[in-house]
Short mmCIF file of C-alpha atoms and ligand atoms in Angstrom, two decimals:
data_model
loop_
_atom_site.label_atom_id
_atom_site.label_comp_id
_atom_site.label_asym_id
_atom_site.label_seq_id
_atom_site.Cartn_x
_atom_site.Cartn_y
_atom_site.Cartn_z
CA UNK A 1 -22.77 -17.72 10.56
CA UNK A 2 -25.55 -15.19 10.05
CA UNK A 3 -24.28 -10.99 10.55
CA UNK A 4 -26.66 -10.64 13.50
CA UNK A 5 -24.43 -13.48 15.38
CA UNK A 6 -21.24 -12.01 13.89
CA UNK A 7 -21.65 -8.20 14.90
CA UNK A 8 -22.25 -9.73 18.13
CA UNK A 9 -19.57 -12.01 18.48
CA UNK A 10 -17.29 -9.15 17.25
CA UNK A 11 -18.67 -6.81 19.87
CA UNK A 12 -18.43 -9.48 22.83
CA UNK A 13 -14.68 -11.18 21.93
CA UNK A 14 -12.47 -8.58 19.50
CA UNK A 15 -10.94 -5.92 20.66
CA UNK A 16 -13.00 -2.28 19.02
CA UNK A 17 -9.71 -1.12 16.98
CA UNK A 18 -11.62 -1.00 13.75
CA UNK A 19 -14.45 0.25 12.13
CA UNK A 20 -15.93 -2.38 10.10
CA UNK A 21 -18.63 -1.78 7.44
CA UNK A 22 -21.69 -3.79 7.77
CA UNK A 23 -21.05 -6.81 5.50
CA UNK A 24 -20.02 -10.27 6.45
CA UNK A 25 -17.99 -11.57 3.50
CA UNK A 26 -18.19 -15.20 2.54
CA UNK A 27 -16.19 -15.90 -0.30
CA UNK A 28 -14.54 -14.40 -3.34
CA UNK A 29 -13.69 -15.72 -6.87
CA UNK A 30 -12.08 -13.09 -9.23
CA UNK A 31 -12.92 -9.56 -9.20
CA UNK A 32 -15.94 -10.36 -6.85
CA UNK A 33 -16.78 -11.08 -2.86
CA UNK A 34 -19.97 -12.84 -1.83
CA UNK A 35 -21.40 -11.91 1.33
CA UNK A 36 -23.48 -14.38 3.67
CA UNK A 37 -26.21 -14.07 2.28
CA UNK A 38 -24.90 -14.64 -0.99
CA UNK A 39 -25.01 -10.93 -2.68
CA UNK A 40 -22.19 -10.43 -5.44
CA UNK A 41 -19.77 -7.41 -4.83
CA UNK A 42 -17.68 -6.16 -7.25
CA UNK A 43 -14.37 -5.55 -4.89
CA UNK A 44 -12.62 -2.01 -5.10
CA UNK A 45 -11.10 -2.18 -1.95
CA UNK A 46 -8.93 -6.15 -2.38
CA UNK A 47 -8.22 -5.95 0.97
CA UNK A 48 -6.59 -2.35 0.98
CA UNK A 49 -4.25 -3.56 -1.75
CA UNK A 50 -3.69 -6.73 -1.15
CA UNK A 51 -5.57 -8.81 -3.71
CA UNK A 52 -4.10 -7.66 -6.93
CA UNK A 53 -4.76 -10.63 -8.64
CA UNK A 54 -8.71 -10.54 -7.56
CA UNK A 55 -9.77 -13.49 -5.26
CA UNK A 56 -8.89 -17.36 -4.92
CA UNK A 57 -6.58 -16.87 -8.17
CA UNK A 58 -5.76 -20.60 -9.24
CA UNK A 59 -2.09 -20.30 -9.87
CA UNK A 60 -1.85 -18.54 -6.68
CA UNK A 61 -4.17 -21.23 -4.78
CA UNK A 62 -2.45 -24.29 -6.27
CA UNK A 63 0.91 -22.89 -5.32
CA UNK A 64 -0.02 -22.63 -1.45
CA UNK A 65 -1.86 -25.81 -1.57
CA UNK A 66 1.35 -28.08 -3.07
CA UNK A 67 3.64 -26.26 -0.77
CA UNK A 68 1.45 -26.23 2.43
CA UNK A 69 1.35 -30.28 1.40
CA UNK A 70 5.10 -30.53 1.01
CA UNK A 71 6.55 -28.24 3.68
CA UNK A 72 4.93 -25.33 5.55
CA UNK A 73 7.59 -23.96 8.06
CA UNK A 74 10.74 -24.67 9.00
CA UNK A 75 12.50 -21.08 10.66
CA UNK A 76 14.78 -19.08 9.24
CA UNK A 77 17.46 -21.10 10.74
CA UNK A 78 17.47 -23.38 7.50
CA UNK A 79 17.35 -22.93 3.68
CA UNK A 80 14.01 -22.91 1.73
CA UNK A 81 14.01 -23.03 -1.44
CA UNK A 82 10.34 -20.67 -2.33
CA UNK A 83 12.31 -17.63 -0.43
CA UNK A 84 15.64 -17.60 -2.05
CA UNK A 85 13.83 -18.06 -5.76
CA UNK A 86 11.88 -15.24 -4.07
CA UNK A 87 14.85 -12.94 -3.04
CA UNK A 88 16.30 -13.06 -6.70
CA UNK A 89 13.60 -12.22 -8.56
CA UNK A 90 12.59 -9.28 -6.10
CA UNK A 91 16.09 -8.11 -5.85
CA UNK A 92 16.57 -8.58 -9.84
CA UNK A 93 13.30 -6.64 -10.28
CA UNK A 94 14.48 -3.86 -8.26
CA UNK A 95 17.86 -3.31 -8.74
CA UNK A 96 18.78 -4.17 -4.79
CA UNK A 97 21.12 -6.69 -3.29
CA UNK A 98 19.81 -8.02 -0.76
CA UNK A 99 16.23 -8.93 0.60
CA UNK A 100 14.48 -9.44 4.53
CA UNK A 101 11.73 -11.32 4.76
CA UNK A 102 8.65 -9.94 7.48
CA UNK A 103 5.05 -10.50 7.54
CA UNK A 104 3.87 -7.65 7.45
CA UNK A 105 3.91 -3.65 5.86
CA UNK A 106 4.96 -2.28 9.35
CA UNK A 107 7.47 -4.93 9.92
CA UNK A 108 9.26 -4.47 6.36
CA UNK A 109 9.67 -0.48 7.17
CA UNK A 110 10.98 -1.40 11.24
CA UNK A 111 13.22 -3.47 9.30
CA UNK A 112 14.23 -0.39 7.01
CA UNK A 113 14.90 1.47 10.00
CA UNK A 114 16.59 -0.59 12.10
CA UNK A 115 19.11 -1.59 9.26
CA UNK A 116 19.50 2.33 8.68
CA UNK A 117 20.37 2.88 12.17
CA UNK A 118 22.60 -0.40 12.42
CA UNK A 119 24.20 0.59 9.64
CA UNK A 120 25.57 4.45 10.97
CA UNK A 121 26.34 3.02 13.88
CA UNK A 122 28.58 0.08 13.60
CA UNK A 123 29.19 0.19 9.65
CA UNK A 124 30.15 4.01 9.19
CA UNK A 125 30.08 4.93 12.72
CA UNK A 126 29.06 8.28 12.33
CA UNK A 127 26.82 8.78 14.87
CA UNK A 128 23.56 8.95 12.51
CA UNK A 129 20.24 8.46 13.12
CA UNK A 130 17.25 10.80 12.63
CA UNK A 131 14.67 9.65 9.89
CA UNK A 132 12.88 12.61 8.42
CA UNK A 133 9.54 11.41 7.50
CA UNK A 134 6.62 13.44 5.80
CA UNK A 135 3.06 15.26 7.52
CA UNK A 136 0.45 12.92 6.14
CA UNK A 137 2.57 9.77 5.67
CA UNK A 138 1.29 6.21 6.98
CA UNK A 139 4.35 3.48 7.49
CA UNK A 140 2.41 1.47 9.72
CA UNK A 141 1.08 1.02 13.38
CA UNK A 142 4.46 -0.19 15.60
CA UNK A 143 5.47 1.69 17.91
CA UNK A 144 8.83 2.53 15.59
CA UNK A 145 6.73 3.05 12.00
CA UNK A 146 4.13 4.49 14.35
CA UNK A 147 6.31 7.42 14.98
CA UNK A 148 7.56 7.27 12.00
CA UNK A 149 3.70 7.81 10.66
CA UNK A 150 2.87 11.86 9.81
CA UNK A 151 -0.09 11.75 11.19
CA UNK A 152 -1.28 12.81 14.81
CA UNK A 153 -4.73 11.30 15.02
CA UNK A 154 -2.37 7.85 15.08
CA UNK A 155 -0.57 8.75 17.94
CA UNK A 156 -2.80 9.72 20.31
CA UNK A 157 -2.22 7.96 23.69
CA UNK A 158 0.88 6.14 22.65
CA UNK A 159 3.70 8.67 24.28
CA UNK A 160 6.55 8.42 24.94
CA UNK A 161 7.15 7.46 21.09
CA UNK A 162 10.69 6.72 19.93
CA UNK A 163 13.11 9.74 19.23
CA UNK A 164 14.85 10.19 16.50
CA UNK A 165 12.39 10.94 13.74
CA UNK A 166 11.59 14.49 12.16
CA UNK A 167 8.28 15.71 9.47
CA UNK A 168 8.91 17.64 6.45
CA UNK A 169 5.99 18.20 4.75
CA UNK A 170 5.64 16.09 0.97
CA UNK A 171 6.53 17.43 -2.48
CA UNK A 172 8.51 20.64 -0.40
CA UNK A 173 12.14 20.06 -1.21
CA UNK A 174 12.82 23.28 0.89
CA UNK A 175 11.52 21.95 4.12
CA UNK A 176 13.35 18.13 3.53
CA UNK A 177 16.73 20.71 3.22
CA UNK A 178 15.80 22.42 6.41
CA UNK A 179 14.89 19.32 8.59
CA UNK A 180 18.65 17.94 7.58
CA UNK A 181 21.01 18.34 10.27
CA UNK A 182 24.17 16.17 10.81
CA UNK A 183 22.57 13.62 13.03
CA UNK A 184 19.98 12.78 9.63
CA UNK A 185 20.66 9.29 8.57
CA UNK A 186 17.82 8.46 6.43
CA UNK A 187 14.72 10.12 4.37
CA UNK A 188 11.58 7.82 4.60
CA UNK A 189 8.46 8.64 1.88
CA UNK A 190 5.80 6.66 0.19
CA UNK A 191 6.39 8.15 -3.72
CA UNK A 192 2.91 7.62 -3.58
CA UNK A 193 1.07 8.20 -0.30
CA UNK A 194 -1.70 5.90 -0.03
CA UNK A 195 -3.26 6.26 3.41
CA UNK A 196 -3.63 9.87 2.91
CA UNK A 197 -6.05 10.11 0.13
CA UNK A 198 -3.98 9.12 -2.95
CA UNK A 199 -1.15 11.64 -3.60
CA UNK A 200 1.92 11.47 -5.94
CA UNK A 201 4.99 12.66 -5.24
CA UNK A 202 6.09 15.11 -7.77
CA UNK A 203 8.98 14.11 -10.18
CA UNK A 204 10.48 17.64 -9.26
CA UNK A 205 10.32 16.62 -6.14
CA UNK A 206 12.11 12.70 -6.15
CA UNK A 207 14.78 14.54 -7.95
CA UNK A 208 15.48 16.96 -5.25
CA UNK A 209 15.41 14.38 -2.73
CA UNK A 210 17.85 12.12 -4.69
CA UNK A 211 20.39 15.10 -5.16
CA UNK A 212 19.95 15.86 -1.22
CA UNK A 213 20.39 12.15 -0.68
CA UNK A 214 24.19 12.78 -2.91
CA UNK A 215 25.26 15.43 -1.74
CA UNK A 216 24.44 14.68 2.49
CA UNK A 217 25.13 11.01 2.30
CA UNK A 218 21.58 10.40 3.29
CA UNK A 219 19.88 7.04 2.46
CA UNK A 220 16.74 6.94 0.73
CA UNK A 221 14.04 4.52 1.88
CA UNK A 222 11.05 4.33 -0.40
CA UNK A 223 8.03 2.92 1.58
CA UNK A 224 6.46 1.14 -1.78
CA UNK A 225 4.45 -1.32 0.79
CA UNK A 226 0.51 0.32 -0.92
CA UNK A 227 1.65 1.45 -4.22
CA UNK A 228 4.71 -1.07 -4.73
CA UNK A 229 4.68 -4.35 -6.81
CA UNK A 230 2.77 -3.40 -9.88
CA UNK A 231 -0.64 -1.20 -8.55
CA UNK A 232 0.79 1.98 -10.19
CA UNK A 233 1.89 0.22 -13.38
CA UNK A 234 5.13 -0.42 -13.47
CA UNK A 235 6.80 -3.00 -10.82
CA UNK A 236 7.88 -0.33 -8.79
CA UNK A 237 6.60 3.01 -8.40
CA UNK A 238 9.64 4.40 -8.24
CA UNK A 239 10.38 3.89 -11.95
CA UNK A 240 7.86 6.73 -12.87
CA UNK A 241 10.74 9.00 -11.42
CA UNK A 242 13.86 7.29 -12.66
CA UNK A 243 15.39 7.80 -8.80
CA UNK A 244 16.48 4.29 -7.44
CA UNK A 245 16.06 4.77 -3.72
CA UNK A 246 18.91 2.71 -1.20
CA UNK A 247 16.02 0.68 0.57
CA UNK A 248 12.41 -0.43 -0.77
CA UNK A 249 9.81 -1.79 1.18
CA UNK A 250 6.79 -4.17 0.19
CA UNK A 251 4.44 -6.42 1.84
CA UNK A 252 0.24 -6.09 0.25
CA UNK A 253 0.03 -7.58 -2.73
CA UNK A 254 2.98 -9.91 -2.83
CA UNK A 255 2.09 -12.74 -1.15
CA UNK A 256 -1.32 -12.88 -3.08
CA UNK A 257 -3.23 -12.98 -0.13
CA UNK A 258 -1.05 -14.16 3.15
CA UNK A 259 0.90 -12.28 5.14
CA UNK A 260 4.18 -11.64 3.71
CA UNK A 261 6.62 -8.48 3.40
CA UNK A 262 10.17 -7.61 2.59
CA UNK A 263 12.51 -4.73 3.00
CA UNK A 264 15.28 -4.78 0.26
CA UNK A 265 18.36 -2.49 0.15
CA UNK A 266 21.56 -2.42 -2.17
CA UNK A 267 25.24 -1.32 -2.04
CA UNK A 268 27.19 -0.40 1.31
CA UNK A 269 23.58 -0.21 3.05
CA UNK A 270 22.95 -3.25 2.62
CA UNK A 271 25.93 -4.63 4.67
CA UNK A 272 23.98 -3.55 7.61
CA UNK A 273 22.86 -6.62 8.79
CA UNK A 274 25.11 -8.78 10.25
CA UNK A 275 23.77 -12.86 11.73
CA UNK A 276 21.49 -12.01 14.79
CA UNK A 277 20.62 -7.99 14.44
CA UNK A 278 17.54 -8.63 13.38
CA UNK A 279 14.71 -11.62 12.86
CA UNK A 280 11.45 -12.75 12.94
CA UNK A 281 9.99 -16.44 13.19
CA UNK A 282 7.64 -16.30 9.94
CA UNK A 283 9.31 -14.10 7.98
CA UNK A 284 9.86 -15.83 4.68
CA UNK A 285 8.19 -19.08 5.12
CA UNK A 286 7.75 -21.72 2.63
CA UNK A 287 3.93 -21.15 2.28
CA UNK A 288 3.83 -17.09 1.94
CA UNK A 289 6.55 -16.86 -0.47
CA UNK A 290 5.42 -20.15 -2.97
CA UNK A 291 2.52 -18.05 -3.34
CA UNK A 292 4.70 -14.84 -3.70
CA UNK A 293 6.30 -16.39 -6.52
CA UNK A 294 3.10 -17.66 -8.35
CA UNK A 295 1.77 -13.99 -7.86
CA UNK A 296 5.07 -12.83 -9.90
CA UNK A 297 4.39 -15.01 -12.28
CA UNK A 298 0.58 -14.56 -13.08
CA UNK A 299 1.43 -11.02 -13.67
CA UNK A 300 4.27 -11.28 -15.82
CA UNK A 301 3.12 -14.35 -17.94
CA UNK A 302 -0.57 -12.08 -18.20
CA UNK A 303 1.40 -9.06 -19.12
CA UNK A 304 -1.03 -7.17 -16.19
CA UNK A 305 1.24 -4.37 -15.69
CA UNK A 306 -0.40 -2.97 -18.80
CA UNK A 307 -3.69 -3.83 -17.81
CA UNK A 308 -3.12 -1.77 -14.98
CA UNK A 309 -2.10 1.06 -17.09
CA UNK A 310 -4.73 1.28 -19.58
CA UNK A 311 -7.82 0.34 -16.92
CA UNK A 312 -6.06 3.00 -14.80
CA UNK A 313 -5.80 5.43 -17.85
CA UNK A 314 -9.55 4.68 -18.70
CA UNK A 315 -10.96 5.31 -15.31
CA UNK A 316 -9.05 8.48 -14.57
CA UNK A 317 -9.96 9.93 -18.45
CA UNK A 318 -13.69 8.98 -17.64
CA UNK A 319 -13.71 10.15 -13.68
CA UNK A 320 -12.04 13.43 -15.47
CA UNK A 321 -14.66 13.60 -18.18
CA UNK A 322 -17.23 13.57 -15.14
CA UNK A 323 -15.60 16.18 -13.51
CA UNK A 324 -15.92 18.59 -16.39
CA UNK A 325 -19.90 17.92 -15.99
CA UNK A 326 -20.05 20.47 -12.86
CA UNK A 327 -21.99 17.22 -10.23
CA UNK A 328 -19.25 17.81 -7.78
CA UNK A 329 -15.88 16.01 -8.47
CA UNK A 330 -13.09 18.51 -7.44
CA UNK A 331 -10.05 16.23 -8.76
CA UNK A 332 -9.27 12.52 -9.96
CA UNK A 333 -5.73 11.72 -9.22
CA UNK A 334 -2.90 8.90 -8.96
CA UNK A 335 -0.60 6.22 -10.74
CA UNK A 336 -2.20 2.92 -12.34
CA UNK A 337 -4.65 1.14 -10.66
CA UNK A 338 -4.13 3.28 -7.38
CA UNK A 339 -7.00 6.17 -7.34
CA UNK A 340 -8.50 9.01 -5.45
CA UNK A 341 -11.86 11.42 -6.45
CA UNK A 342 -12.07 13.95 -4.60
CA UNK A 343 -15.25 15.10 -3.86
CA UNK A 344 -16.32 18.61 -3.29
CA UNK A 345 -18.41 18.08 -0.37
CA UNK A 346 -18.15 15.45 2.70
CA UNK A 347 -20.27 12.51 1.48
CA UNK A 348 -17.84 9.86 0.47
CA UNK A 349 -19.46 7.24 3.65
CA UNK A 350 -22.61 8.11 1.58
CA UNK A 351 -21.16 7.06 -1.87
CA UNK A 352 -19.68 4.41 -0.23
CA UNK A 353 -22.88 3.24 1.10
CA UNK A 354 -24.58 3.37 -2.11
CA UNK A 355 -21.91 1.84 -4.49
CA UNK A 356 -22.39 -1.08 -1.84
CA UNK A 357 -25.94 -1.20 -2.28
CA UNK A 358 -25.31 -1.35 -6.29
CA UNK A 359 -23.08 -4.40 -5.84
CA UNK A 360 -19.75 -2.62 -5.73
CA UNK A 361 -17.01 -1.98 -2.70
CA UNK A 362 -15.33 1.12 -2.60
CA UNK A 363 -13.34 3.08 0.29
CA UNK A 364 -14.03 6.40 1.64
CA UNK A 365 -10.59 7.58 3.02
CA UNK A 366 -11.35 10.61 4.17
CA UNK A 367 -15.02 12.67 4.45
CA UNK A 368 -14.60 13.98 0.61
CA UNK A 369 -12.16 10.94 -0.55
CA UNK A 370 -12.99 8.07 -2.51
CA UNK A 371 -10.31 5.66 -2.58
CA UNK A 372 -10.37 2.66 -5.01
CA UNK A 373 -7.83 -0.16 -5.54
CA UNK A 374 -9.44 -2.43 -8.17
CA UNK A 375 -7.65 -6.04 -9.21
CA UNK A 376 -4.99 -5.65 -11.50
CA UNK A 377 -7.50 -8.29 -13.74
CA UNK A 378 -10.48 -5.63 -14.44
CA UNK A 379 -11.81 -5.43 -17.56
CA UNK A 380 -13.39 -2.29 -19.30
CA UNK A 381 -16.77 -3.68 -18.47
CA UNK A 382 -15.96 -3.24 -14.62
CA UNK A 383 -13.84 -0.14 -14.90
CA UNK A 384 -16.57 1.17 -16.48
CA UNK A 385 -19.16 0.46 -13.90
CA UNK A 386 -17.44 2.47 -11.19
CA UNK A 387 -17.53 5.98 -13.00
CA UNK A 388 -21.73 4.73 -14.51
CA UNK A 389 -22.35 4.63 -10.38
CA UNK A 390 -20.59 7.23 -9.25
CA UNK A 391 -22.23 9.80 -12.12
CA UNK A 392 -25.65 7.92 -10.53
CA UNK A 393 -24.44 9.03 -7.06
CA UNK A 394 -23.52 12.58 -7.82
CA UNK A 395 -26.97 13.14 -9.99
CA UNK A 396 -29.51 11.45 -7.00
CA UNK A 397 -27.29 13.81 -4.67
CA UNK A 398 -27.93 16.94 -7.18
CA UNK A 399 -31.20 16.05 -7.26
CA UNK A 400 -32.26 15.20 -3.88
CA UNK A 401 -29.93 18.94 -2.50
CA UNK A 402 -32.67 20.83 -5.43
CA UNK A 403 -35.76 19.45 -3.63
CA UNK A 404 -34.58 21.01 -0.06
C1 LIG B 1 2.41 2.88 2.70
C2 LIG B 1 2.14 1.92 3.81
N1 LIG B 1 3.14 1.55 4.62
C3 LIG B 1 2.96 0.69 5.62
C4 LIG B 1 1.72 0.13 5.88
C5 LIG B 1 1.53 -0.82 7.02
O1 LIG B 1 1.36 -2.11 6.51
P1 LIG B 1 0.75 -3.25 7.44
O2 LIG B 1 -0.65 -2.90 7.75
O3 LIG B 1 0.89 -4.50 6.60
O4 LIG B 1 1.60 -3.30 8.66
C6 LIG B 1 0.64 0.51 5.08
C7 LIG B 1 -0.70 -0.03 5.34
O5 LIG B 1 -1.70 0.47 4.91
C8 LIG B 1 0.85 1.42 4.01
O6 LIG B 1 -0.15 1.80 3.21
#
């Protein structure tokens, strides 16, 4: 199918709810996408954080093929052996007890939030259950992690949205302290927001929730589903920060390409289940988490957690070096292989538009954000390439603003 017929087809049968760029992808093999037409893309974007490994990995590949052969789905009503493997080495990796299976990033945080409310009100029975969120946060598009979302433009047209959820605004401890009342149950925050342009939480910060999480008997839910599983360079990004949050949420990368997410808590929290309060038909199945585990194990046996360090390291040093140069660049920031550039003027459509003409995807997040999210697998070569185009960008721009 030719992109005439599919922009068409698009326009005629699927519902407008997202603005696609004008590229018909085809296939994918490592760190690059074809398109239909058989172009070569180096891919920046891996599905918004989803294909960490780069495309079509083989372990990955041959682990949903032999398990699609054996057994696909069964329901959650029976025991599978891919999940529980799965649900030890997540909760051994994180330090929780006990794992829920989902399908999806929004899914794994409704989870979060249901088990947080479940567990006030028939565990402790305290009457609990206000989530304070943060402005600029993005849990997902539910109704639930819709609300739960700091971001208006989201919400438009959705009212009523569910009560019970408050916004303090990120890396201000003194506005989290405010929003507390005795009706707070829970404190929700990506350590990293993704959605929002790439910003860290600050270590000051994590501490100050953690010692307002002590001293009110509030549970911390860390929304790790972007920056979670290895992208920042460490398995989770809350280990920058040394603060082990009560509930951690996941879903992008881990099941290397198909739908798959997970909400994990530990200690009394995570008694707040009980059979029936909560479920979903898919969540967990045979297929997803094979390839969850063969993703685990391709980065571990690889030792990519430092790749994603050092490429990270490289292209923030080099983006940084750029900076200095006066084209334009008003900050590089973020963990690993999870980036922003900030741009001093609106034109990151345009620099997305011409990194795609060179042969390379990137996203623009917001008018003067760049966001990439390259495969933990880059090499120097390819890390490289992003800061030669994006020095090419800036210069034609300089350039072309001095002829006006
Ligand atoms: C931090 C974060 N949480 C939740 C979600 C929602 O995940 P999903 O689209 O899989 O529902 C996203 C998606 O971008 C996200 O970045």
């Amino acid at each position: 199918m030719k992109f005439s017929e599919a922009s068409e087809l698009d326009k005629k049968h699927v519902f407008q709810t997202y603005r696609r760029t004008p590229l018909m992808l085809d296939r994918g093999a490592g760190v690059y996408v074809y398109d239909d037409s058989g172009n070569r893309y180096l891919d920046f974007v891996t599905g918004l954080a989803v294909n960490a490994l780069g495309h079509c990995n083989k372990r990955v590949t041959a682990a949903i093929s032999a398990q699609a052969r054996k057994l696909s789905h069964v329901s959650n009503l029976y025991y599978t052996e891919p999940m529980l493997r799965l649900a030890g080495r997540l909760t051994s990796l994180s330090g929780m007890d006990k794992a829920f299976f989902c399908n999806s990033g929004a899914e794994a945080n409704e989870a979060a939030i249901k088990l947080v409310r479940r567990f006030h009100s028939e565990v402790l029975k305290d009457g609990r259950y206000e989530v304070i969120c943060f402005k600029n946060s993005f849990h997902g598009r539910t109704l639930m992690t819709l609300t739960a979302t700091g971001q208006d433009v989201y919400k438009k047209g959705f009212d009523p949205l569910a009560p019970g959820f408050k916004h303090a605004v990120f890396n201000d401890i003194a506005s989290v302290e405010k929003a507390i009342t005795k009706k707070t149950a829970a404190i929700m925050i990506e350590p990293v927001q993704g959605e929002a342009g790439i910003y860290p939480a600050s270590p000051k910060f994590m501490r100050g929730l953690a010692t307002l999480r002590n001293k009110h008997g509030i549970q911390l839910i860390f929304d790790e589903v972007q920056c979670g599983l290895g992208r920042t360079g460490t398995w989770f990004a809350f280990e920058h920060y040394r603060v082990r949050p009560d509930a951690v949420t996941l879903a992008k990368p881990i099941g290397g390409g198909l739908p798959l997410g997970v909400m994990m808590a530990r200690g009394k929290l995570a008694e707040g289940f009980a059979p029936g309060a909560h479920a979903t038909t898919f969540g967990g199945g045979p297929v997803a988490c094979a390839a969850a585990n063969a993703f685990l194990d391709e980065v571990e046996e690889k030792k990519l957690l430092d790749n994603v360090k050092a490429m990270g390291e490289l292209i923030t040093a080099d983006v940084e070096k750029l900076r200095r140069t006066g084209l334009g660049i008003r900050e590089v920031r973020g963990k690993g292989l999870m980036l922003a550039v900030e741009l001093e003027n609106d034109i990151a459509a345009d620099a997305a538009a011409f990194f795609m003409r060179n042969g390379v995807l990137i996203n623009a997040i917001r008018s003067n954000i760049i966001r990439i999210l390259p495969p933990f697998i880059i090499e120097k070569k390819q890390a490289g390439e992003f800061t030669r185009l994006l020095e090419e960008f800036l210069r034609a721009r300089a350039g072309s603003e001095k002829e006006k």
